[in-house]
Short mmCIF file of C-alpha atoms in Angstrom, two decimals:
data_model
loop_
_atom_site.label_atom_id
_atom_site.label_comp_id
_atom_site.label_asym_id
_atom_site.label_seq_id
_atom_site.Cartn_x
_atom_site.Cartn_y
_atom_site.Cartn_z
CA MET O 1 -95.94 -136.57 -53.40
CA GLN O 2 -96.34 -133.17 -51.82
CA THR O 3 -99.43 -132.34 -49.77
CA ASP O 4 -101.42 -129.28 -50.84
CA SER O 5 -99.91 -127.13 -48.12
CA ALA O 6 -96.38 -128.33 -48.92
CA HIS O 7 -97.05 -127.60 -52.59
CA ASP O 8 -98.31 -124.09 -51.80
CA GLU O 9 -95.25 -123.49 -49.67
CA PHE O 10 -93.00 -124.69 -52.48
CA LEU O 11 -94.70 -122.32 -54.94
CA THR O 12 -94.27 -119.44 -52.52
CA GLN O 13 -90.57 -120.21 -52.21
CA LEU O 14 -90.20 -120.35 -55.99
CA ARG O 15 -91.92 -117.00 -56.39
CA ASN O 16 -89.70 -115.55 -53.67
CA GLY O 17 -86.65 -116.61 -55.64
CA SER O 18 -85.44 -119.38 -53.33
CA GLU O 19 -82.36 -121.07 -54.84
CA ALA O 20 -83.13 -124.33 -53.10
CA ALA O 21 -86.67 -124.39 -54.49
CA ALA O 22 -85.38 -123.56 -57.98
CA GLU O 23 -82.90 -126.44 -57.81
CA GLN O 24 -85.59 -128.79 -56.59
CA LEU O 25 -87.84 -127.76 -59.49
CA VAL O 26 -85.09 -128.36 -62.03
CA ARG O 27 -84.04 -131.74 -60.62
CA GLU O 28 -87.63 -132.92 -60.35
CA HIS O 29 -88.65 -132.09 -63.91
CA ILE O 30 -85.54 -132.02 -66.07
CA GLY O 31 -85.70 -135.74 -66.88
CA TRP O 32 -89.07 -135.82 -68.62
CA MET O 33 -88.55 -132.35 -70.12
CA ARG O 34 -85.33 -133.49 -71.78
CA GLY O 35 -87.07 -136.62 -73.02
CA LEU O 36 -89.91 -134.63 -74.52
CA ALA O 37 -87.62 -132.01 -76.08
CA LEU O 38 -85.50 -134.78 -77.58
CA ARG O 39 -88.62 -136.44 -78.96
CA ILE O 40 -89.57 -133.18 -80.67
CA LEU O 41 -86.15 -131.97 -81.80
CA GLY O 42 -84.31 -135.21 -82.41
CA GLU O 43 -80.91 -133.85 -81.35
CA GLY O 44 -79.46 -133.98 -77.84
CA ASP O 45 -77.70 -130.60 -77.88
CA LEU O 46 -80.73 -128.80 -79.30
CA ALA O 47 -82.95 -130.51 -76.75
CA ASP O 48 -80.71 -129.44 -73.86
CA ASP O 49 -80.66 -125.84 -75.11
CA CYS O 50 -84.43 -125.97 -75.40
CA VAL O 51 -84.84 -127.27 -71.85
CA GLN O 52 -82.53 -124.55 -70.53
CA ASP O 53 -84.60 -121.90 -72.33
CA ALA O 54 -87.80 -123.45 -71.04
CA PHE O 55 -86.64 -123.35 -67.42
CA ILE O 56 -85.40 -119.75 -67.76
CA ASN O 57 -88.79 -118.83 -69.20
CA ALA O 58 -90.51 -120.61 -66.33
CA PHE O 59 -88.46 -118.82 -63.69
CA ARG O 60 -89.07 -115.51 -65.43
CA HIS O 61 -92.83 -116.02 -65.36
CA ILE O 62 -93.28 -117.97 -62.12
CA SER O 63 -95.04 -115.00 -60.55
CA LYS O 64 -97.73 -115.33 -63.23
CA PHE O 65 -98.33 -119.01 -62.49
CA LYS O 66 -101.60 -119.05 -60.61
CA GLY O 67 -101.50 -122.68 -59.51
CA ASP O 68 -104.66 -123.44 -61.44
CA SER O 69 -102.90 -126.34 -63.12
CA ALA O 70 -100.19 -128.70 -61.95
CA LEU O 71 -96.65 -127.31 -62.21
CA LYS O 72 -95.81 -130.20 -64.51
CA THR O 73 -98.64 -129.25 -66.88
CA TRP O 74 -97.46 -125.66 -66.95
CA LEU O 75 -93.86 -126.69 -67.60
CA HIS O 76 -95.04 -129.08 -70.31
CA ARG O 77 -96.72 -126.24 -72.14
CA ILE O 78 -93.56 -124.10 -71.91
CA VAL O 79 -91.19 -126.80 -73.09
CA VAL O 80 -93.51 -127.87 -75.95
CA ASN O 81 -93.85 -124.30 -77.23
CA THR O 82 -90.11 -123.70 -76.92
CA ALA O 83 -89.31 -126.96 -78.70
CA LEU O 84 -91.81 -126.42 -81.52
CA MET O 85 -90.43 -122.94 -82.19
CA ARG O 86 -86.89 -124.33 -82.33
CA LEU O 87 -88.07 -127.09 -84.64
CA ARG O 88 -89.65 -124.59 -86.97
CA LYS O 89 -86.46 -122.53 -87.00
CA LYS O 90 -84.29 -125.58 -87.50
CA LYS O 91 -86.33 -126.77 -90.46
CA ARG O 92 -86.78 -123.24 -91.80
CA LEU O 93 -90.52 -123.68 -91.84
CA ASN O 94 -92.90 -120.77 -92.15
CA GLU O 95 -95.97 -120.07 -90.13
CA GLN O 96 -98.95 -121.04 -92.26
CA SER O 97 -102.03 -118.93 -92.91
CA ILE O 98 -104.90 -120.48 -90.99
CA ASP O 99 -107.41 -119.26 -93.59
CA GLU O 100 -105.63 -121.00 -96.47
CA LEU O 101 -105.80 -124.33 -94.64
CA GLN O 102 -109.55 -124.46 -94.08
CA PRO O 103 -111.77 -126.91 -95.96
CA GLU O 104 -113.31 -125.90 -99.29
CA TYR O 105 -116.97 -125.96 -100.29
CA ASP O 106 -118.74 -125.44 -103.60
CA ALA O 107 -121.63 -123.07 -104.25
CA ALA O 108 -124.09 -125.48 -102.63
CA GLU O 109 -121.86 -125.82 -99.53
CA HIS O 110 -120.88 -129.35 -100.48
CA ARG O 111 -117.42 -130.39 -99.47
CA VAL O 112 -114.74 -130.24 -102.15
CA ALA O 113 -112.79 -133.28 -101.04
CA PRO O 114 -109.59 -134.88 -102.23
CA ALA O 115 -110.05 -138.10 -104.19
CA SER O 116 -110.70 -140.96 -101.80
CA GLN O 117 -107.76 -143.14 -101.00
CA HIS O 118 -106.87 -145.48 -98.19
CA LEU O 119 -106.95 -143.51 -94.96
CA ALA O 120 -103.87 -144.35 -92.93
CA THR O 121 -104.54 -144.88 -89.21
CA PRO O 122 -102.61 -142.97 -86.55
CA THR O 123 -101.03 -146.27 -85.46
CA GLU O 124 -99.72 -146.89 -88.97
CA ILE O 125 -98.43 -143.33 -89.24
CA LEU O 126 -96.71 -143.30 -85.85
CA GLU O 127 -94.76 -146.46 -86.56
CA SER O 128 -92.31 -144.28 -88.47
CA ALA O 129 -90.07 -141.82 -86.61
CA ASP O 130 -89.96 -139.65 -89.75
CA ARG O 131 -93.76 -139.44 -89.78
CA ARG O 132 -93.79 -138.46 -86.10
CA THR O 133 -91.37 -135.64 -86.94
CA GLN O 134 -93.59 -134.56 -89.83
CA VAL O 135 -96.57 -134.34 -87.49
CA LEU O 136 -94.54 -132.17 -85.12
CA GLU O 137 -93.36 -129.97 -87.98
CA ALA O 138 -96.95 -129.47 -89.08
CA ILE O 139 -98.00 -128.45 -85.57
CA SER O 140 -95.08 -126.03 -85.40
CA GLN O 141 -96.36 -124.23 -88.50
CA LEU O 142 -99.69 -123.30 -86.94
CA PRO O 143 -100.00 -119.72 -85.70
CA GLU O 144 -99.39 -119.59 -81.97
CA SER O 145 -102.85 -118.27 -81.12
CA TYR O 146 -104.33 -121.47 -82.60
CA ARG O 147 -101.60 -123.82 -81.41
CA ILE O 148 -102.07 -122.79 -77.78
CA VAL O 149 -105.78 -123.63 -77.95
CA LEU O 150 -104.97 -127.09 -79.36
CA LEU O 151 -102.48 -127.63 -76.53
CA LEU O 152 -104.87 -126.55 -73.81
CA ARG O 153 -107.91 -128.44 -75.16
CA ASP O 154 -106.52 -131.51 -76.89
CA ILE O 155 -103.40 -132.22 -74.82
CA GLU O 156 -104.15 -130.76 -71.39
CA GLU O 157 -107.88 -131.56 -71.82
CA LEU O 158 -109.14 -128.35 -70.29
CA SER O 159 -112.76 -127.48 -70.93
CA THR O 160 -113.77 -124.71 -73.31
CA THR O 161 -114.76 -122.61 -70.30
CA GLU O 162 -111.37 -123.11 -68.64
CA VAL O 163 -109.48 -122.26 -71.83
CA ALA O 164 -111.61 -119.16 -72.31
CA GLY O 165 -110.74 -118.04 -68.79
CA ARG O 166 -107.01 -118.67 -69.22
CA LEU O 167 -106.75 -116.90 -72.56
CA GLN O 168 -109.33 -114.21 -71.80
CA LEU O 169 -111.39 -115.13 -74.82
CA SER O 170 -115.08 -115.82 -75.23
CA GLU O 171 -116.09 -119.47 -75.29
CA ALA O 172 -117.33 -119.01 -78.84
CA ASN O 173 -113.92 -117.70 -79.85
CA VAL O 174 -112.20 -120.67 -78.23
CA LYS O 175 -114.43 -123.10 -80.14
CA VAL O 176 -113.76 -121.34 -83.43
CA ARG O 177 -109.99 -121.36 -82.86
CA LEU O 178 -110.06 -124.99 -81.80
CA HIS O 179 -111.97 -126.09 -84.88
CA ARG O 180 -109.97 -123.96 -87.32
CA GLY O 181 -106.70 -125.05 -85.72
CA ARG O 182 -107.63 -128.73 -86.00
CA SER O 183 -108.91 -128.27 -89.56
CA ALA O 184 -105.68 -126.53 -90.54
CA LEU O 185 -103.56 -129.26 -88.99
CA LYS O 186 -105.60 -131.89 -90.79
CA THR O 187 -104.95 -130.11 -94.10
CA LEU O 188 -101.21 -130.04 -93.40
CA LEU O 189 -101.28 -133.75 -92.58
CA GLU O 190 -103.50 -134.64 -95.55
CA PRO O 191 -100.80 -136.37 -97.67
CA MET O 192 -99.85 -138.54 -94.72
CA LEU O 193 -103.45 -139.30 -93.73
CA GLN O 194 -104.27 -140.23 -97.30
CA GLY O 195 -101.56 -142.86 -97.11
CA GLY O 196 -99.18 -140.89 -99.34
CA ALA O 197 -95.45 -140.42 -99.16
CA GLY O 198 -95.69 -137.74 -96.50
CA LEU O 199 -95.43 -133.97 -96.30
CA MET C 1 -114.28 -120.98 -94.04
CA LYS C 2 -112.84 -121.28 -97.54
CA GLN C 3 -115.54 -121.24 -100.22
CA MET C 4 -115.64 -122.09 -103.89
CA SER C 5 -113.39 -124.57 -105.59
CA SER C 6 -111.08 -122.88 -108.06
CA GLN C 7 -112.24 -125.18 -110.90
CA PRO C 8 -114.79 -123.69 -113.29
CA MET C 9 -118.21 -125.35 -113.15
CA SER C 10 -120.69 -125.79 -116.00
CA SER C 11 -123.91 -123.80 -115.76
CA PHE C 12 -125.96 -127.03 -115.54
CA LYS C 13 -123.82 -128.49 -112.78
CA HIS C 14 -123.94 -125.20 -110.90
CA LYS C 15 -127.73 -125.18 -111.08
CA LEU C 16 -127.92 -128.84 -110.09
CA LEU C 17 -125.77 -128.27 -107.04
CA LYS C 18 -127.80 -125.23 -106.01
CA PHE C 19 -130.99 -127.31 -106.37
CA GLN C 20 -129.55 -130.11 -104.27
CA GLY C 21 -128.44 -127.60 -101.67
CA ALA C 22 -131.89 -126.04 -101.61
CA MET C 23 -133.48 -129.49 -101.25
CA MET C 24 -131.24 -130.25 -98.31
CA HIS C 25 -132.27 -127.04 -96.62
CA ALA C 26 -135.95 -127.66 -97.43
CA MET C 27 -135.93 -131.17 -95.97
CA PRO C 28 -136.33 -131.02 -92.22
CA GLY C 29 -133.21 -131.96 -90.27
CA MET C 30 -130.89 -131.92 -93.28
CA ILE C 31 -127.65 -129.95 -93.24
CA THR C 32 -124.95 -129.02 -95.71
CA CYS C 33 -121.34 -130.14 -95.48
CA ALA C 34 -120.36 -126.64 -94.32
CA GLN C 35 -122.92 -126.84 -91.52
CA PHE C 36 -121.73 -130.35 -90.67
CA ASP C 37 -118.26 -128.89 -90.07
CA GLY C 38 -119.73 -126.37 -87.68
CA PHE C 39 -121.04 -129.21 -85.50
CA ILE C 40 -117.89 -131.35 -85.41
CA CYS C 41 -116.33 -130.06 -82.19
CA ASP C 42 -119.53 -130.32 -80.17
CA TYR C 43 -120.28 -133.77 -81.63
CA LEU C 44 -116.85 -135.12 -80.65
CA ASP C 45 -117.29 -133.61 -77.17
CA GLN C 46 -120.73 -135.25 -76.98
CA ARG C 47 -122.29 -131.87 -76.36
CA LEU C 48 -124.77 -131.82 -79.21
CA PRO C 49 -128.43 -132.02 -78.19
CA LYS C 50 -129.96 -135.33 -79.28
CA ASN C 51 -131.89 -133.97 -82.24
CA GLN C 52 -128.83 -132.16 -83.60
CA ALA C 53 -126.68 -135.26 -83.07
CA ARG C 54 -129.23 -137.27 -85.09
CA THR C 55 -129.11 -134.68 -87.88
CA PHE C 56 -125.32 -134.75 -87.82
CA GLU C 57 -125.22 -138.55 -87.97
CA ARG C 58 -127.84 -138.63 -90.73
CA HIS C 59 -125.65 -136.37 -92.85
CA MET C 60 -122.70 -138.66 -92.18
CA GLN C 61 -124.70 -141.65 -93.37
CA LEU C 62 -125.50 -139.87 -96.62
CA CYS C 63 -122.24 -138.06 -97.31
CA LYS C 64 -119.15 -140.20 -97.82
CA ASP C 65 -116.90 -137.11 -98.08
CA CYS C 66 -117.98 -135.91 -94.65
CA ARG C 67 -117.59 -139.39 -93.18
CA GLN C 68 -114.01 -139.49 -94.41
CA TYR C 69 -113.43 -135.90 -93.32
CA LEU C 70 -114.51 -136.71 -89.77
CA GLU C 71 -112.35 -139.81 -89.73
CA ALA C 72 -109.31 -137.82 -90.86
CA TYR C 73 -110.17 -135.00 -88.40
CA SER C 74 -110.35 -137.50 -85.52
CA SER C 75 -107.06 -139.08 -86.63
CA THR C 76 -105.48 -135.62 -86.62
CA ILE C 77 -106.43 -135.13 -82.97
CA GLU C 78 -105.10 -138.59 -82.13
CA LEU C 79 -101.77 -137.83 -83.85
CA GLU C 80 -101.50 -134.52 -82.03
CA ARG C 81 -102.05 -136.25 -78.68
CA ALA C 82 -99.61 -139.03 -79.46
CA VAL C 83 -96.70 -136.73 -80.31
CA LEU C 84 -97.29 -134.11 -77.59
CA ALA C 85 -98.61 -136.21 -74.70
CA ILE C 86 -97.59 -135.16 -71.21
CA PRO C 87 -95.25 -137.94 -70.01
CA ASP C 88 -96.88 -140.11 -67.37
CA ALA C 89 -93.87 -140.33 -65.11
CA ALA C 90 -90.58 -138.52 -64.88
CA PRO C 91 -87.76 -140.90 -65.83
CA PRO C 92 -84.77 -141.04 -63.49
CA ALA C 93 -83.07 -137.67 -63.48
CA ASP C 94 -79.99 -138.62 -65.43
CA ALA C 95 -79.53 -135.12 -66.77
CA PRO C 96 -75.91 -134.00 -66.88
CA GLU C 97 -74.92 -132.00 -63.80
CA GLU C 98 -73.38 -129.40 -66.14
CA LEU C 99 -76.83 -128.76 -67.64
CA ILE C 100 -78.44 -128.37 -64.21
CA THR C 101 -75.64 -126.03 -63.14
CA ALA C 102 -76.00 -124.01 -66.36
CA ILE C 103 -79.74 -123.63 -65.86
CA LEU C 104 -79.37 -122.45 -62.27
CA ALA C 105 -76.53 -120.08 -63.24
CA ALA C 106 -78.61 -118.61 -66.09
CA ARG C 107 -81.46 -118.11 -63.64
CA GLN C 108 -79.17 -116.14 -61.37
CA ALA C 109 -77.92 -114.04 -64.25
CA LYS C 110 -81.40 -112.93 -65.46
#
């Protein structure tokens, strides 16, 4: 594991365009990035294309990487976004309207809920590879401005304050996007959560 | 927030629901389902002040639909995390050399 000073030096070399540093970055991270891309896309060739795009994107924007997260976290975000966009394209899915996916209320602000059925647990759902793919497809259909907040808060576990700083939003705005993004995803996953046949 | 079910409601039922809503607002510490939703993120982050957390939990005790909604909402977050988790460790780099070469060549070409 690199020391802080060795890590800073490595970042400097990457930003300066060092070929050796670029190769080191690729060799160090390509394994898990391929694994993740394959998990999302399900096809080896697509996953390799995705990883290539993700690295090119990373090299293109390395000057913008401020070092306020681990390199691996930053690369994870890039490869996930790249893979989800490819998944959406592959499945010919459309971006969904966030407004249309919010919960409904009646005139007295009571929830208008679907009829109660057995609620499937995440463990039950994730036993099936098809269901895992359906979850990924649902995430891919969220507008990017909401998806990025879910990634930063729910996956990378940044605080609301940190996300607000990264995205140059107010904390209130981050909270609204987080909640609406989660609510929308829940709506998309409703048939699966209700123990139905899936999306 | 999406309001109003698309199904038509009888005048009596509409009035009853409005009365129930008014009662909930009139009773101290009671909230509507819409307000409950507004608290969810802070509740799950354990950032609600104690009195608000009590109000939130009281609503959950009384409202089965909101209990189920929160359960499904929490499951959604769990599913998200499961499918997009950052891998703990990098597996052995068994990536094809051709892929590594292609990536480095594409970097040079940009």
